[in-house]
């Protein structure tokens, strides 16, 4: 893809993501959708107003009206699009650092658009064959104030609210100054939780912590969980389509384990679960135990979501805290994920650490190297140097004797990602270091 990556178009505003490109993207997206109205929202990044206004200008120049939903998690916009049968555009760079921003396109069913649709939009960007109207027919901008309540009520309709409220959970939530700064604390208050919030103010520089909810970025949340008497800690990324958890002892829970846990208590005999090849084998073990079918795809939430739709899967997700609950909508949703976890804790009447004791224990070590050569060249060199069985569903997944290693180019950054898994933490680290060294040598 020339403009689109794994999750939309991303770049640094005024460098590669210019206002000129953003306006052109707005014209192309609106021409492609050919809808009377498009819904638009953004996260809290400083450049959000600039990029959004450029996109909106492009949209309105084609005669399309804009429903502006304000600052909203990406899944909040997606829910609005699904409920009102409208396409949408989200201005966000998700977990990327604050200097980045991006443009995501949402179909009228609430899913991120397909790769085929992205290619058609890219062709329009290059050909500049945009719809154009007279001044009297240009689009108008209409603020929308009900999107948050619609989104929150939709989530609450799918869990046992009374059971959650009865538990009066003590929760620490870190929204990372991102798009969920209001929505997630608001949702937790509706669940009758005792809430301590961290970084629940919109700050486009993410001055409190890096946007990606990794252990090294959640020191304050982890420290608070260890020092207080809390039931669970929750953290989001910049646009809140992901959610990670800290247990009652202050231990960070890897996304693959929270996914496996929620799947364990959600799926039934014969259900289908979808996940990328980057996910832990713990999920494979859980699905075998529950007699559920597991389908593995290329990495990318839109790919997982569309595979779920095609196979009528009840749940799916990624190892990064992105869970997709089919009964709600076919996209990653951090607020839905935290609701499913609270519902599970309330129903089982156990602590998070107790529930995790029943999840198969695997360790994934993640690392990366800078991509300074073309991926295809690197890929060919790797294949020549590896004498193990390789799965090429996405990148190269090397099946080792005591685990596996996935090597693939990032769709959002100029890096090559390395995922190494084993039942032994030391072995996972050894595999990670082995292939990181090999990559550095080849690059």
Coordinates of C-alpha atoms in Angstrom, one line a residue:
X1 CA 0.0 0.0 0.0
X2 CA 1.2 3.5 -0.8
X3 CA -0.6 5.5 1.9
X4 CA -2.5 3.0 4.1
X5 CA -0.7 0.8 6.7
X6 CA -2.0 -1.8 9.1
X7 CA -4.5 0.7 10.6
X8 CA -5.1 3.6 8.4
X9 CA -2.8 6.4 7.1
X10 CA -0.3 7.6 9.6
X11 CA 2.6 10.1 9.6
X12 CA 4.0 13.2 11.2
X13 CA 1.9 16.3 10.6
X14 CA 3.6 18.9 8.4
X15 CA 6.2 16.4 7.3
X16 CA 4.7 13.3 5.6
X17 CA 1.1 13.8 6.8
X18 CA 0.6 17.3 5.4
X19 CA -2.6 19.4 5.4
X20 CA -2.6 19.2 1.6
X21 CA -2.5 15.4 1.7
X22 CA -5.2 15.3 4.5
X23 CA -7.5 17.4 2.4
X24 CA -6.9 15.2 -0.6
X25 CA -7.6 12.1 1.5
X26 CA -10.9 13.7 2.7
X27 CA -11.9 14.3 -0.9
X28 CA -11.0 10.8 -1.9
X29 CA -12.7 9.1 1.0
X30 CA -15.9 11.1 0.5
X31 CA -15.9 10.4 -3.2
X32 CA -15.4 6.7 -2.5
X33 CA -18.2 6.5 0.2
X34 CA -20.6 8.6 -1.9
X35 CA -22.7 9.2 1.2
X36 CA -24.8 12.2 2.1
X37 CA -23.2 12.3 5.5
X38 CA -19.9 11.2 7.1
X39 CA -19.3 11.0 10.9
X40 CA -15.9 12.4 12.1
X41 CA -14.2 12.2 15.5
X42 CA -10.7 12.6 16.8
X43 CA -8.4 11.7 19.8
X44 CA -6.6 14.3 21.9
X45 CA -3.4 14.9 19.9
X46 CA -2.4 18.5 19.4
X47 CA -2.4 18.2 15.6
X48 CA -5.9 16.7 15.7
X49 CA -7.7 19.9 15.0
X50 CA -5.4 20.8 12.1
X51 CA -5.6 17.4 10.4
X52 CA -9.3 17.0 11.1
X53 CA -10.2 20.4 9.7
X54 CA -8.2 19.6 6.5
X55 CA -10.0 16.3 6.1
X56 CA -13.4 17.8 6.8
X57 CA -12.8 20.6 4.2
X58 CA -12.0 17.9 1.7
X59 CA -15.2 16.0 2.6
X60 CA -17.4 19.0 2.4
X61 CA -16.0 20.1 -0.9
X62 CA -17.6 17.0 -2.4
X63 CA -21.1 18.0 -1.2
X64 CA -21.1 15.7 1.8
X65 CA -22.3 16.8 5.3
X66 CA -20.2 16.0 8.4
X67 CA -21.5 14.9 11.8
X68 CA -18.8 16.0 14.2
X69 CA -18.7 13.8 17.3
X70 CA -15.8 15.5 19.1
X71 CA -13.1 13.7 21.1
X72 CA -14.2 10.0 21.2
X73 CA -12.5 6.6 21.3
X74 CA -12.2 5.0 17.9
X75 CA -14.7 2.3 18.8
X76 CA -17.1 5.0 20.0
X77 CA -17.1 6.4 16.4
X78 CA -17.4 2.9 15.0
X79 CA -20.5 2.2 17.2
X80 CA -22.1 5.4 16.0
X81 CA -21.4 4.5 12.4
X82 CA -22.9 1.1 12.8
X83 CA -26.0 2.4 14.7
X84 CA -26.7 5.2 12.2
X85 CA -25.5 3.4 9.1
X86 CA -23.0 6.1 8.2
X87 CA -19.4 5.9 7.1
X88 CA -16.9 7.6 9.3
X89 CA -13.4 9.1 9.5
X90 CA -11.3 8.9 12.7
X91 CA -8.4 11.2 13.3
X92 CA -5.9 9.2 15.4
X93 CA -2.5 7.6 15.4
X94 CA -3.7 5.1 18.2
X95 CA -0.6 4.1 20.3
X96 CA 2.0 6.0 18.3
X97 CA 4.0 8.8 20.0
X98 CA 2.4 12.3 20.2
X99 CA 4.2 13.7 17.1
X100 CA 2.2 11.2 14.9
X101 CA -1.3 11.5 13.7
X102 CA -3.4 9.5 11.3
X103 CA -6.6 9.0 9.4
X104 CA -8.8 5.8 9.7
X105 CA -11.7 5.1 7.5
X106 CA -14.8 3.4 8.9
X107 CA -17.5 1.6 6.9
X108 CA -21.2 2.1 7.6
X109 CA -21.3 -1.2 9.4
X110 CA -18.7 0.1 11.9
X111 CA -15.8 -1.9 10.7
X112 CA -12.5 -0.5 9.4
X113 CA -12.7 -0.6 5.6
X114 CA -11.1 -3.5 3.7
X115 CA -7.8 -3.5 1.9
X116 CA -9.6 -3.5 -1.4
X117 CA -11.5 -0.3 -0.4
X118 CA -8.2 1.2 0.8
X119 CA -6.7 0.5 -2.6
X120 CA -9.6 2.2 -4.4
X121 CA -9.2 5.3 -2.1
X122 CA -5.4 5.3 -2.9
X123 CA -6.2 5.2 -6.6
X124 CA -8.5 8.2 -6.1
X125 CA -5.8 10.1 -4.2
X126 CA -3.4 9.6 -7.1
X127 CA -5.8 10.2 -9.9
X128 CA -7.6 13.1 -8.2
X129 CA -10.9 12.2 -9.8
X130 CA -12.9 13.6 -6.9
X131 CA -16.6 14.5 -6.8
X132 CA -16.9 18.3 -7.0
X133 CA -20.0 20.5 -6.4
X134 CA -20.9 24.1 -6.7
X135 CA -20.7 26.5 -3.7
X136 CA -24.4 26.1 -3.0
X137 CA -24.1 22.3 -2.7
X138 CA -21.1 22.2 -0.5
X139 CA -21.4 20.1 2.7
X140 CA -22.3 21.4 6.2
X141 CA -20.9 20.7 9.6
X142 CA -23.3 19.4 12.3
X143 CA -22.1 18.8 15.9
X144 CA -23.5 15.6 17.5
X145 CA -23.8 15.4 21.3
X146 CA -25.4 12.0 21.8
X147 CA -22.6 9.7 20.6
X148 CA -21.0 9.0 24.0
X149 CA -24.2 8.0 25.8
X150 CA -25.3 5.8 22.8
X151 CA -21.9 4.1 23.0
X152 CA -21.9 3.5 26.7
X153 CA -25.5 2.3 26.8
X154 CA -24.7 -0.2 23.9
X155 CA -21.8 -1.7 26.0
X156 CA -23.8 -1.9 29.2
X157 CA -26.6 -3.8 27.4
X158 CA -24.3 -6.7 26.9
X159 CA -23.2 -7.4 30.5
X160 CA -24.9 -8.1 33.8
X161 CA -24.8 -4.5 35.2
X162 CA -26.5 -5.4 38.5
X163 CA -24.0 -8.1 39.3
X164 CA -21.1 -5.7 38.5
X165 CA -22.7 -2.9 40.6
X166 CA -23.1 -5.3 43.5
X167 CA -19.4 -6.0 43.7
X168 CA -18.5 -2.3 44.1
X169 CA -15.1 -2.8 42.4
X170 CA -12.2 -0.6 43.5
X171 CA -10.6 0.3 40.2
X172 CA -7.6 2.4 39.1
X173 CA -7.9 3.5 35.5
X174 CA -5.1 5.2 33.4
X175 CA -6.5 6.7 30.2
X176 CA -3.1 8.1 29.2
X177 CA -4.5 11.5 28.4
X178 CA -6.1 10.0 25.4
X179 CA -9.5 9.7 23.8
X180 CA -11.0 7.7 26.8
X181 CA -10.2 10.4 29.3
X182 CA -14.0 10.9 29.9
X183 CA -15.7 7.8 28.5
X184 CA -14.1 5.1 30.6
X185 CA -14.3 6.8 34.0
X186 CA -17.9 7.7 33.1
X187 CA -18.6 4.0 32.3
X188 CA -17.0 2.8 35.5
X189 CA -19.1 5.3 37.5
X190 CA -22.2 3.7 35.9
X191 CA -21.0 0.4 37.2
X192 CA -20.9 1.7 40.7
X193 CA -17.1 1.3 40.9
X194 CA -14.9 3.2 43.4
X195 CA -12.6 5.0 40.9
X196 CA -9.1 6.4 41.1
X197 CA -8.2 7.9 37.8
X198 CA -4.8 8.6 36.4
X199 CA -4.1 10.9 33.4
X200 CA -7.8 11.4 32.8
X201 CA -7.4 14.8 31.2
X202 CA -6.9 15.5 27.5
X203 CA -3.3 16.2 26.8
X204 CA -2.2 16.0 23.2
X205 CA 1.5 15.7 24.1
X206 CA 0.9 12.5 26.3
X207 CA 3.1 14.2 28.9
X208 CA 2.3 11.7 31.6
X209 CA 3.3 8.6 29.8
X210 CA 3.8 7.0 26.3
X211 CA 0.5 6.2 24.6
X212 CA 1.2 2.5 24.2
X213 CA 0.0 0.6 27.4
X214 CA 3.2 -1.4 27.9
X215 CA 4.6 -2.3 31.4
X216 CA 7.4 0.3 31.1
X217 CA 4.9 3.0 30.4
X218 CA 2.5 2.2 33.3
X219 CA 4.8 2.6 36.3
X220 CA 2.5 5.0 38.2
X221 CA -0.5 2.6 37.7
X222 CA 1.5 -0.4 38.7
X223 CA 2.9 1.4 41.8
X224 CA -0.6 2.5 42.9
X225 CA -2.0 -1.0 42.5
X226 CA 0.8 -2.4 44.6
X227 CA 0.4 0.2 47.4
X228 CA -3.4 0.3 47.6
X229 CA -6.3 -2.1 48.2
X230 CA -7.7 -2.2 44.6
X231 CA -9.4 -5.0 42.7
X232 CA -8.1 -4.2 39.2
X233 CA -6.0 -1.7 37.2
X234 CA -7.0 -0.7 33.7
X235 CA -5.1 1.2 31.0
X236 CA -5.9 2.3 27.4
X237 CA -3.9 3.4 24.4
X238 CA -4.4 6.8 22.7
X239 CA -7.7 6.0 20.9
X240 CA -8.9 3.4 23.5
X241 CA -9.5 0.5 21.1
X242 CA -7.2 -1.5 23.4
X243 CA -7.3 -2.3 27.1
X244 CA -4.7 -3.9 29.4
X245 CA -5.0 -5.0 33.0
X246 CA -3.1 -5.0 36.2
X247 CA -4.1 -7.6 38.8
X248 CA -4.8 -6.9 42.5
X249 CA -1.1 -7.5 43.4
X250 CA 0.2 -5.0 40.9
X251 CA 1.3 -7.5 38.2
X252 CA 0.9 -6.4 34.6
X253 CA -1.2 -8.9 32.6
X254 CA 0.0 -9.6 29.1
X255 CA -2.7 -9.0 26.4
X256 CA -2.5 -12.6 25.3
X257 CA -3.4 -13.8 28.8
X258 CA -6.4 -11.4 29.2
X259 CA -7.6 -12.5 25.7
X260 CA -7.3 -16.1 26.6
X261 CA -9.1 -15.5 29.9
X262 CA -12.0 -13.7 28.3
X263 CA -12.2 -16.3 25.6
X264 CA -12.2 -19.1 28.1
X265 CA -15.3 -17.8 29.8
X266 CA -17.1 -16.6 26.7
X267 CA -16.9 -19.3 24.1
X268 CA -19.0 -22.5 24.0
X269 CA -18.7 -25.8 22.3
X270 CA -18.6 -25.3 18.5
X271 CA -17.9 -21.5 18.6
X272 CA -15.3 -19.9 16.4
X273 CA -12.5 -17.6 17.6
X274 CA -10.2 -15.5 15.3
X275 CA -6.8 -14.2 16.2
X276 CA -3.5 -13.3 14.3
X277 CA -0.5 -15.6 14.0
X278 CA 1.2 -13.3 16.6
X279 CA -1.1 -14.5 19.4
X280 CA 0.0 -16.9 22.1
X281 CA -0.5 -20.7 21.9
X282 CA -2.4 -20.3 25.2
X283 CA -5.4 -19.4 23.0
X284 CA -4.9 -22.5 21.0
X285 CA -4.9 -24.6 24.2
X286 CA -8.1 -22.8 25.5
X287 CA -10.0 -23.3 22.3
X288 CA -9.0 -27.0 22.2
X289 CA -10.2 -27.3 25.8
X290 CA -13.6 -25.6 25.0
X291 CA -13.9 -27.5 21.6
X292 CA -14.0 -24.2 19.8
X293 CA -12.5 -23.6 16.3
X294 CA -9.5 -21.2 16.2
X295 CA -8.7 -19.4 12.9
X296 CA -5.4 -17.6 12.6
X297 CA -5.0 -14.6 10.3
X298 CA -2.5 -12.0 9.2
X299 CA -1.8 -9.3 11.8
X300 CA -4.2 -6.4 11.8
X301 CA -7.5 -5.7 13.6
X302 CA -9.4 -5.1 10.3
X303 CA -8.3 -8.5 9.0
X304 CA -9.3 -10.2 12.2
X305 CA -12.7 -8.4 12.2
X306 CA -13.6 -9.3 8.6
X307 CA -12.6 -12.9 9.2
X308 CA -14.8 -13.0 12.2
X309 CA -17.7 -11.7 10.1
X310 CA -17.1 -14.3 7.4
X311 CA -17.0 -17.1 10.0
X312 CA -19.7 -15.7 12.4
X313 CA -17.1 -15.8 15.2
X314 CA -18.3 -14.8 18.7
X315 CA -15.0 -13.3 19.8
X316 CA -11.5 -12.5 18.5
X317 CA -8.6 -10.3 19.1
X318 CA -4.9 -9.6 19.3
X319 CA -2.1 -10.1 21.9
X320 CA -1.8 -6.4 22.4
X321 CA -5.0 -5.9 24.4
X322 CA -7.3 -5.5 21.4
X323 CA -10.4 -7.7 21.9
X324 CA -13.3 -7.8 19.4
X325 CA -16.6 -8.9 20.8
X326 CA -18.9 -9.9 17.9
X327 CA -22.2 -9.3 19.9
X328 CA -21.2 -5.7 20.3
X329 CA -19.4 -4.7 17.1
X330 CA -16.6 -6.1 14.9
X331 CA -13.8 -3.9 16.0
X332 CA -11.4 -3.7 18.9
X333 CA -13.0 -1.9 21.8
X334 CA -11.3 -1.0 25.1
X335 CA -14.4 -0.1 27.0
X336 CA -16.2 -3.3 25.9
X337 CA -13.1 -5.3 27.0
X338 CA -13.0 -3.7 30.5
X339 CA -16.7 -4.4 30.8
X340 CA -16.3 -8.1 29.9
X341 CA -13.5 -8.4 32.4
X342 CA -15.6 -6.8 35.2
X343 CA -18.5 -9.0 34.2
X344 CA -16.3 -12.1 34.5
X345 CA -14.9 -11.1 37.9
X346 CA -18.4 -10.4 39.2
X347 CA -19.8 -13.7 37.9
X348 CA -16.9 -15.9 39.0
X349 CA -16.4 -14.1 42.4
X350 CA -12.7 -14.6 42.1
X351 CA -9.8 -12.2 41.9
X352 CA -8.0 -11.6 38.6
X353 CA -4.9 -13.5 39.7
X354 CA -7.0 -16.5 40.8
X355 CA -8.7 -16.7 37.4
X356 CA -5.4 -16.4 35.5
X357 CA -4.0 -19.4 37.4
X358 CA -6.1 -21.6 35.0
X359 CA -4.6 -20.0 31.9
X360 CA -1.8 -22.0 30.2
X361 CA 1.5 -20.3 31.0
X362 CA 3.4 -19.0 28.0
X363 CA 5.7 -16.1 27.6
X364 CA 5.9 -13.8 24.6
X365 CA 9.0 -11.5 24.4
X366 CA 8.6 -8.6 21.9
X367 CA 11.4 -6.6 20.4
X368 CA 12.1 -4.7 17.2
X369 CA 14.9 -3.5 14.9
X370 CA 15.0 -0.5 12.6
X371 CA 14.1 -1.4 9.0
X372 CA 16.9 0.0 6.8
X373 CA 16.4 -2.3 3.8
X374 CA 13.4 -3.5 1.9
X375 CA 11.4 -6.2 3.6
X376 CA 11.4 -8.5 0.6
X377 CA 15.2 -8.5 0.5
X378 CA 15.4 -9.2 4.3
X379 CA 12.8 -11.9 4.0
X380 CA 14.8 -13.8 1.3
X381 CA 18.0 -13.5 3.3
X382 CA 16.2 -14.9 6.4
X383 CA 14.7 -17.8 4.5
X384 CA 18.2 -18.8 3.3
X385 CA 19.6 -18.7 6.8
X386 CA 16.8 -20.6 8.6
X387 CA 16.5 -24.4 8.6
X388 CA 13.3 -24.6 10.6
X389 CA 9.7 -25.0 9.4
X390 CA 8.2 -21.6 8.4
X391 CA 4.6 -20.4 8.4
X392 CA 4.3 -17.5 5.9
X393 CA 0.7 -16.4 6.8
X394 CA 2.2 -13.0 7.8
X395 CA 5.9 -12.3 7.7
X396 CA 7.9 -15.3 8.7
X397 CA 6.8 -17.5 11.7
X398 CA 9.6 -19.9 12.5
X399 CA 8.5 -23.0 14.4
X400 CA 11.3 -23.8 16.9
X401 CA 11.5 -27.0 19.0
X402 CA 10.5 -25.1 22.2
X403 CA 8.4 -22.3 20.8
X404 CA 8.1 -20.0 17.8
X405 CA 9.4 -16.7 16.5
X406 CA 7.4 -14.3 14.3
X407 CA 9.3 -11.7 12.2
X408 CA 7.3 -9.2 10.3
X409 CA 7.5 -5.6 9.1
X410 CA 5.4 -3.1 11.1
X411 CA 2.5 -1.6 9.2
X412 CA 2.6 1.6 11.2
X413 CA 6.4 2.3 11.9
X414 CA 9.7 1.8 10.0
X415 CA 10.7 -1.2 12.1
X416 CA 10.7 -5.0 11.9
X417 CA 8.8 -6.6 14.8
X418 CA 10.0 -9.8 16.5
X419 CA 7.7 -11.9 18.7
X420 CA 9.2 -14.9 20.5
X421 CA 7.1 -17.3 22.5
X422 CA 7.9 -20.3 24.7
X423 CA 6.6 -21.9 27.9
X424 CA 10.0 -21.0 29.4
X425 CA 10.6 -17.2 29.9
X426 CA 14.4 -17.7 29.5
X427 CA 13.8 -19.7 26.2
X428 CA 11.6 -17.0 24.8
X429 CA 14.2 -14.4 25.6
X430 CA 16.9 -16.6 24.1
X431 CA 14.9 -17.0 20.9
X432 CA 14.2 -13.2 20.7
X433 CA 17.9 -12.4 21.1
X434 CA 18.9 -15.0 18.6
X435 CA 16.7 -13.6 15.8
X436 CA 17.3 -10.0 16.7
X437 CA 21.0 -10.6 16.3
X438 CA 20.4 -12.4 13.0
X439 CA 18.3 -9.5 11.7
X440 CA 20.9 -6.9 12.8
X441 CA 23.5 -8.9 11.0
X442 CA 21.4 -9.1 7.8
X443 CA 20.3 -5.4 7.9

